[in-house]
XYZ file of C-alpha atoms in Angstrom:
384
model
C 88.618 64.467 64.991
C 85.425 66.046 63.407
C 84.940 69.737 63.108
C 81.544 70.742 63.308
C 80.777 74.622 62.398
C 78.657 74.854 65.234
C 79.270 74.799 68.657
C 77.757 75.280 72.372
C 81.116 77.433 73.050
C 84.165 78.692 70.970
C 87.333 79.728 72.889
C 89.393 82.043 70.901
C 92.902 81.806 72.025
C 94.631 78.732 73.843
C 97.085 81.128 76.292
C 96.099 81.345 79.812
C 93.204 82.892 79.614
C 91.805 80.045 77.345
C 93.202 77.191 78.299
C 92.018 78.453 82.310
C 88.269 78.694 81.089
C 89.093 75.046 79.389
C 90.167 73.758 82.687
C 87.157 75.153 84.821
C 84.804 73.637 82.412
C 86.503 70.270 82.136
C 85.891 70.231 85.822
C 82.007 70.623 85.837
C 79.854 67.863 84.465
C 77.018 70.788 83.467
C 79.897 70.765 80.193
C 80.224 67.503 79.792
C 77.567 66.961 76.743
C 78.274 70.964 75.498
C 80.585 70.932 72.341
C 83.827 73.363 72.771
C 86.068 74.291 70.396
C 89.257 75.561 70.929
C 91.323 77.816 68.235
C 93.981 79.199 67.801
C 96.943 79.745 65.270
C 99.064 77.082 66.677
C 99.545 75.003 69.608
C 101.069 75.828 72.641
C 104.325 73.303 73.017
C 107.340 75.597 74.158
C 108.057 77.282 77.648
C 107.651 80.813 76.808
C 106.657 82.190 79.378
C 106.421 81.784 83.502
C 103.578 82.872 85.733
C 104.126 84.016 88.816
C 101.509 85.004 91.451
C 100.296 85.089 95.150
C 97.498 83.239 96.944
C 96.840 81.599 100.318
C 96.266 77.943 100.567
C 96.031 75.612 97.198
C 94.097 76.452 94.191
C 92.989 75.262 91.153
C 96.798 74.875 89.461
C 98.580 73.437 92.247
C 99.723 70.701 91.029
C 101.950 72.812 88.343
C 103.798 75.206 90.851
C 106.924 74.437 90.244
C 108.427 76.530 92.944
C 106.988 78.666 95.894
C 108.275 80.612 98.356
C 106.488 82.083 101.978
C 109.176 84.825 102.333
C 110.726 87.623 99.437
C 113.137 90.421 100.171
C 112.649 93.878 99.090
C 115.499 96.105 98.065
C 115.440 100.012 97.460
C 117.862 102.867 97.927
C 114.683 104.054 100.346
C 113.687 100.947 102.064
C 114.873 97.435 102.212
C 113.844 94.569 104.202
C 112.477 90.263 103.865
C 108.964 90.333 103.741
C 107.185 87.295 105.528
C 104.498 86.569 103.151
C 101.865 84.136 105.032
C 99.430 83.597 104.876
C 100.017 83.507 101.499
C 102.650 81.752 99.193
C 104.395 83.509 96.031
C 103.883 80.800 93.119
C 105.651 80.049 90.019
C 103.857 77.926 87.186
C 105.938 77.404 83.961
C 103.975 77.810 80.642
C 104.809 74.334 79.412
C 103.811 72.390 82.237
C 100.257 74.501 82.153
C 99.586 74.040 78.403
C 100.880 70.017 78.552
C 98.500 70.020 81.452
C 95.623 70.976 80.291
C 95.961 69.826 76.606
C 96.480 65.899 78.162
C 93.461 66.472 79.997
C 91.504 67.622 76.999
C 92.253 64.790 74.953
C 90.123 62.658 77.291
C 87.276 64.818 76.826
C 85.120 63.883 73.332
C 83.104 67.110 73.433
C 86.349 69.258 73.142
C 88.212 69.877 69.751
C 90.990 71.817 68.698
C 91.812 73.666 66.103
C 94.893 75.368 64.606
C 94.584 78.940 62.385
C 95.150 81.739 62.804
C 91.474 83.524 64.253
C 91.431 86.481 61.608
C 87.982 88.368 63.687
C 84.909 87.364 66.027
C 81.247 88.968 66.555
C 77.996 88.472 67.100
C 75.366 88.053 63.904
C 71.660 87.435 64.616
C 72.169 86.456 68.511
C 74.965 84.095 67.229
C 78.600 84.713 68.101
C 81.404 83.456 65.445
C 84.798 83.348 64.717
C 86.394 84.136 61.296
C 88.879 81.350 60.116
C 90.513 80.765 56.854
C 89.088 77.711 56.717
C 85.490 79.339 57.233
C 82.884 80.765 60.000
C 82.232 78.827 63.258
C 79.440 79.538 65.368
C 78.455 79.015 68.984
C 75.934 80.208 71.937
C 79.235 82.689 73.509
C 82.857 82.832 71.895
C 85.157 83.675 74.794
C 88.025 85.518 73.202
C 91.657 86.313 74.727
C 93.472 87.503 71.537
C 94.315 90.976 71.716
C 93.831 91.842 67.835
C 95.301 95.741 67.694
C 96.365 97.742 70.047
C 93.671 99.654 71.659
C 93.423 103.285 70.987
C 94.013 105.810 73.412
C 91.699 108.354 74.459
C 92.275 111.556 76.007
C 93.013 110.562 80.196
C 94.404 107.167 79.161
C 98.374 106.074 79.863
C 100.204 103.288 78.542
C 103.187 102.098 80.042
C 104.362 98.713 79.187
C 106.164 96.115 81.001
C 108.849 94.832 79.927
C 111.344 91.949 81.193
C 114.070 89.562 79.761
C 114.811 87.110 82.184
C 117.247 84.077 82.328
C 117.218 80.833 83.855
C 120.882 80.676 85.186
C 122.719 77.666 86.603
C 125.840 78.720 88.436
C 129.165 76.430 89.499
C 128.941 77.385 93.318
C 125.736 77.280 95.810
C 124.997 81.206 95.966
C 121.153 81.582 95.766
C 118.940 80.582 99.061
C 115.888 78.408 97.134
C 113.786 79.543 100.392
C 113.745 83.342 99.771
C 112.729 84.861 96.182
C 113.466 88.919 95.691
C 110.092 90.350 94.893
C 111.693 93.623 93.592
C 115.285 94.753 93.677
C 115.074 98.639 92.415
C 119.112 99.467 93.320
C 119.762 99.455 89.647
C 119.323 102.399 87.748
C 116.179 103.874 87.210
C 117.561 106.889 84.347
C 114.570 104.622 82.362
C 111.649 105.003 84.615
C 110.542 102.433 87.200
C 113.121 99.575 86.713
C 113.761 96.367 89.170
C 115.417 93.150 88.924
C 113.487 89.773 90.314
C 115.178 86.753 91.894
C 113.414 83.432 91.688
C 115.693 80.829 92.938
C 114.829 76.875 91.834
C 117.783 75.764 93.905
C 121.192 76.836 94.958
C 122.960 76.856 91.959
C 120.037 77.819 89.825
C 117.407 80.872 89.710
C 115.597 82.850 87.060
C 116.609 86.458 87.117
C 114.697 89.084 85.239
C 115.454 92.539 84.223
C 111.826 94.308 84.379
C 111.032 98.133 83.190
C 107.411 100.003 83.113
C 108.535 102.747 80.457
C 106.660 103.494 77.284
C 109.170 102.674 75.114
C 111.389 99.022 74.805
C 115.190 99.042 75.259
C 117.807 97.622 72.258
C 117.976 93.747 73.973
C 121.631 94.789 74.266
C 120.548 96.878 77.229
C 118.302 94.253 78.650
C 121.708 91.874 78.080
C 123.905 94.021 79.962
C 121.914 95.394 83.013
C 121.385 91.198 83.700
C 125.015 91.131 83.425
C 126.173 93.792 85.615
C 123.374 92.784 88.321
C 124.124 89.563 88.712
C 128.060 90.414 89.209
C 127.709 93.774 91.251
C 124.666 92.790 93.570
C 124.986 88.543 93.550
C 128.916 88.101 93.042
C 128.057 86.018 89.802
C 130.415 86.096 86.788
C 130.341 83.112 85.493
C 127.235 81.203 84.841
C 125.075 79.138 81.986
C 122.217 80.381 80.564
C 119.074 77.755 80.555
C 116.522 79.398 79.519
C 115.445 83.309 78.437
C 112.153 84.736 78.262
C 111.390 88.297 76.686
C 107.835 90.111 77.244
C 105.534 92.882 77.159
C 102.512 93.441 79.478
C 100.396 96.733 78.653
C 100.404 98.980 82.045
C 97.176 101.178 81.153
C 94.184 102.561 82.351
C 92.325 102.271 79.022
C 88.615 100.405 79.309
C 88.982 97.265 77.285
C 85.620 95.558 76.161
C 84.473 93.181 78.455
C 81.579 92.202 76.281
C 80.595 92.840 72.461
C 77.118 90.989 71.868
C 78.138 87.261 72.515
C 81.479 87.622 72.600
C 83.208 87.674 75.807
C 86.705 89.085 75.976
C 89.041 87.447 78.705
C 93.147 87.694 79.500
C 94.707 91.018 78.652
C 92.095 91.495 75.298
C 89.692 91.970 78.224
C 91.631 93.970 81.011
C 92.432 91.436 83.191
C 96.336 92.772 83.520
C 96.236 95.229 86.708
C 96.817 98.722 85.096
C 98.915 99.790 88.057
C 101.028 96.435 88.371
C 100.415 94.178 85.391
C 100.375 90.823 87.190
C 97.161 89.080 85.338
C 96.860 85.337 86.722
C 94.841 85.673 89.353
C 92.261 88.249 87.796
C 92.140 85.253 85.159
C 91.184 83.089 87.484
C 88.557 85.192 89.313
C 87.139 86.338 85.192
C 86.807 82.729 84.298
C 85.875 81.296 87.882
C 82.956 83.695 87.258
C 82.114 82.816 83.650
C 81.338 79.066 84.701
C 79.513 79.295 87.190
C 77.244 82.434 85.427
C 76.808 79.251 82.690
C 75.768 76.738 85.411
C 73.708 79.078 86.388
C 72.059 79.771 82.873
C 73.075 83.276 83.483
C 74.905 85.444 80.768
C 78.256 84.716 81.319
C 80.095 88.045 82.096
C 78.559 90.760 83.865
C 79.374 94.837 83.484
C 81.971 96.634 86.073
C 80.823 96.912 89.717
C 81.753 99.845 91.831
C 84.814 98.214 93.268
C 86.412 97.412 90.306
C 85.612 100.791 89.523
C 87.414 101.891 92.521
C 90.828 99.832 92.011
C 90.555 101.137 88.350
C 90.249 104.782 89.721
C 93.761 103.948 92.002
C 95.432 102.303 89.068
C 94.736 105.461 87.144
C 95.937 107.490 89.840
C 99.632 105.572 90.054
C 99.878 105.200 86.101
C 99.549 109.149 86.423
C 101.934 109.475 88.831
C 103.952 107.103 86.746
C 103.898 108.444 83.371
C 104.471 111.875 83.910
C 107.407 110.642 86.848
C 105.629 113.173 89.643
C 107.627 110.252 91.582
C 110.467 107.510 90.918
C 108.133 104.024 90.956
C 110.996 102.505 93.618
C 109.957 105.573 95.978
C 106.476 104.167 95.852
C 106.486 100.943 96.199
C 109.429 101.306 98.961
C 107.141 103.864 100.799
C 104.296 101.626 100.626
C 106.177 97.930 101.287
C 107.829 100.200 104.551
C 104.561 101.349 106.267
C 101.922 98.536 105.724
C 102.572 94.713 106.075
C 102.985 92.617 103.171
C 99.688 90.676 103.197
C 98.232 94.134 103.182
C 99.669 95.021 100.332
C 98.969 92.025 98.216
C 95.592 92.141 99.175
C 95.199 95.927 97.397
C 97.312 94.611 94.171
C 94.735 91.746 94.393
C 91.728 94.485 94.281
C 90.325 92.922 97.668
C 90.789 95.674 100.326
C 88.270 97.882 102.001
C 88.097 101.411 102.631
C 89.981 101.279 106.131
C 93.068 99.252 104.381
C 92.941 101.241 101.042
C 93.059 104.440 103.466
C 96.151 102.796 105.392
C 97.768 102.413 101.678
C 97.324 105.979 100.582
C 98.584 107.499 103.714
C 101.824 105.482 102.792
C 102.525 107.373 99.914
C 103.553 110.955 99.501
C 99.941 112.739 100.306
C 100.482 115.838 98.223
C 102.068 114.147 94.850
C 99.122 111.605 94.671
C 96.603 113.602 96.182
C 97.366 116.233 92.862
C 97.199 113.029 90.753
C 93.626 111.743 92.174
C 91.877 114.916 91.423
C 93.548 115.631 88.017
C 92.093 111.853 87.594
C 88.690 112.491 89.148
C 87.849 115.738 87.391
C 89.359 114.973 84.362
């Protein structure tokens, strides 16, 4: 393989973010003669992670969900119910089988190199953009960057809650999960932390990942994570004995903050460039709409990334409003998302998490909610 030092594009960070732009543009012929590099600090060859998202019909990935599902139940002290999902389909891609994916397709591709160290900075000199290796300086037209390099600094009116899960891959000795019914959020487990819910994906009868998730500011000893799995899956599935697969442990940053979207020629994708829903932190799909729109702005011979519009300014302004509500716990998380799962129907409601609602349905959403807590929050957030 020969590395050049120049390129028509650099992609800094092979995670999903990356290795999504790498797939749209291996799919275009406009790319076909432009040289791409890829870096990052090593490959991507384990399953550390799962993606799960919503989406109505097939898209671009289909091939890799491993499991779907068309109907979820909802659990809450407040409200529970199953929640027909269609038109759309809840989706579950595993890491591995996106990065073998992608990777195998790559290596067909003669225009596309790799390259493993760690990327120590990136930024734009004389029109140029560039990424800092050990190994040198490479330079291209745009670097596209996903790696989130410090954490971002707070400013006054900012929250940061993060996400955290450990989940398991379970196989049990007796059929007791239904593989046609996931549980989207189970929030009858104690919420002394903050907003807290447990997550059901079953892969087949005697088999399901179950994940303990949390959006609190601060992480839990993994003892805790350990035992709340433990005592859910015996109190609330009748499970005591059972082997453990697989485990996954992450963190998702739950903010409001303004990441860069753009710094001179560098273009900042994944959760580097605020593509994890402040309010919700699900990020696949606002992936797929950032790099979507990245190709074809190339094609195009358009700069690739374009500022805010006003209704991502709006869903920004209701993520603030929640993460207020959130952080300062005006209201228990399971009371909101039980009041809003109770009074709108579930297509509804993926649409707002998915930022695509109008006026009339964001209305129907707010009026779902306790008016006078979040209606305290929104002008606190608007006049702040």
């Amino acid at each position: 393989m020969t590395i050049h030092s120049h390129y028509h594009y650099i992609i800094s960070g092979s995670g999903c973010a990356g290795l999504s732009l790498l797939m749209r543009m291996m799919r275009e012929p406009f790319f076909d003669d432009k040289k791409i590099l890829v870096v990052d600090k090593a490959p991507k060859i384990t399953n550390d992670r799962t993606w799960c998202f919503w989406e109505q019909g097939d898209g671009l990935f289909e091939s890799l969900v491993y499991r779907q599902w068309t109907e979820v139940d909802f659990y809450s002290t407040h409200f529970s119910a199953g929640l027909p999902l269609l038109p759309y389909r809840y989706k579950m891609i595993r890491g591995i089988d996106f990065y073998r994916h992608i990777q195998e397709l790559a290596k067909e591709k003669t225009n596309i190199h790799f390259l493993y160290e760690p990327v120590m900075t990136t930024g734009t000199k004389d029109d140029i953009a560039f990424v800092e290796l050990a190994s040198g300086t490479y330079t291209a037209k745009y670097v596209f960057n996903s790696i989130l390099f410090q954490q971002p600094k707070l400013h006054t009116g900012e929250y940061m809650l993060l996400q955290h899960f450990k989940g398991w891959v379970i196989e049990t000795e007796m059929p007791v999960f239904n593989p046609g019914k996931a549980t989207f959020m189970d929030f009858r487990v104690s919420q002394e932390e903050g907003t807290t819910f447990m997550y059901v994906l079953p892969l087949s009868a005697t088999s399901a990942l179950v994940e303990y998730t949390l959006f609190t500011a601060k992480l839990l000893s993994q003892e805790k994570y350990t035992t709340a799995l433990k005592s859910y899956l015996e109190k609330y599935l009748g499970i005591a004995k059972f082997k453990i697969e697989h485990e996954e442990f992450g963190i998702i940053p739950m903010t409001n903050h303004v990441f860069p979207s753009i710094e001179g020629r560098v273009i900042y994708m994944g959760i580097a460039g605020g593509q994890a829903k402040g309010s919700s932190g699900y990020a696949f799909q606002f992936i797929q709409k950032k790099t979507a729109a990245i190709v074809a702005n190339l094609i195009k011979s358009r700069f690739p990334a374009q500022q805010i519009n006003l209704k991502e300014r709006k869903f920004r302004f209701y993520d603030s409003v929640l993460l207020n509500v959130l952080h300062y716990r005006k209201l228990n998380g399971d009371q909101v998302f039980a009041s809003i799962f109770k009074k709108n129907p579930p297509a509804r409601v993926l649409r707002f998490l998915d930022n695509e609602t109008g006026l009339w349905e964001d209305l129907q959403i707010m009026n779902s909610v306790p008016t006078g807590v979040f209606l305290k929050a929104a002008m606190q957030e608007l006049f702040r």
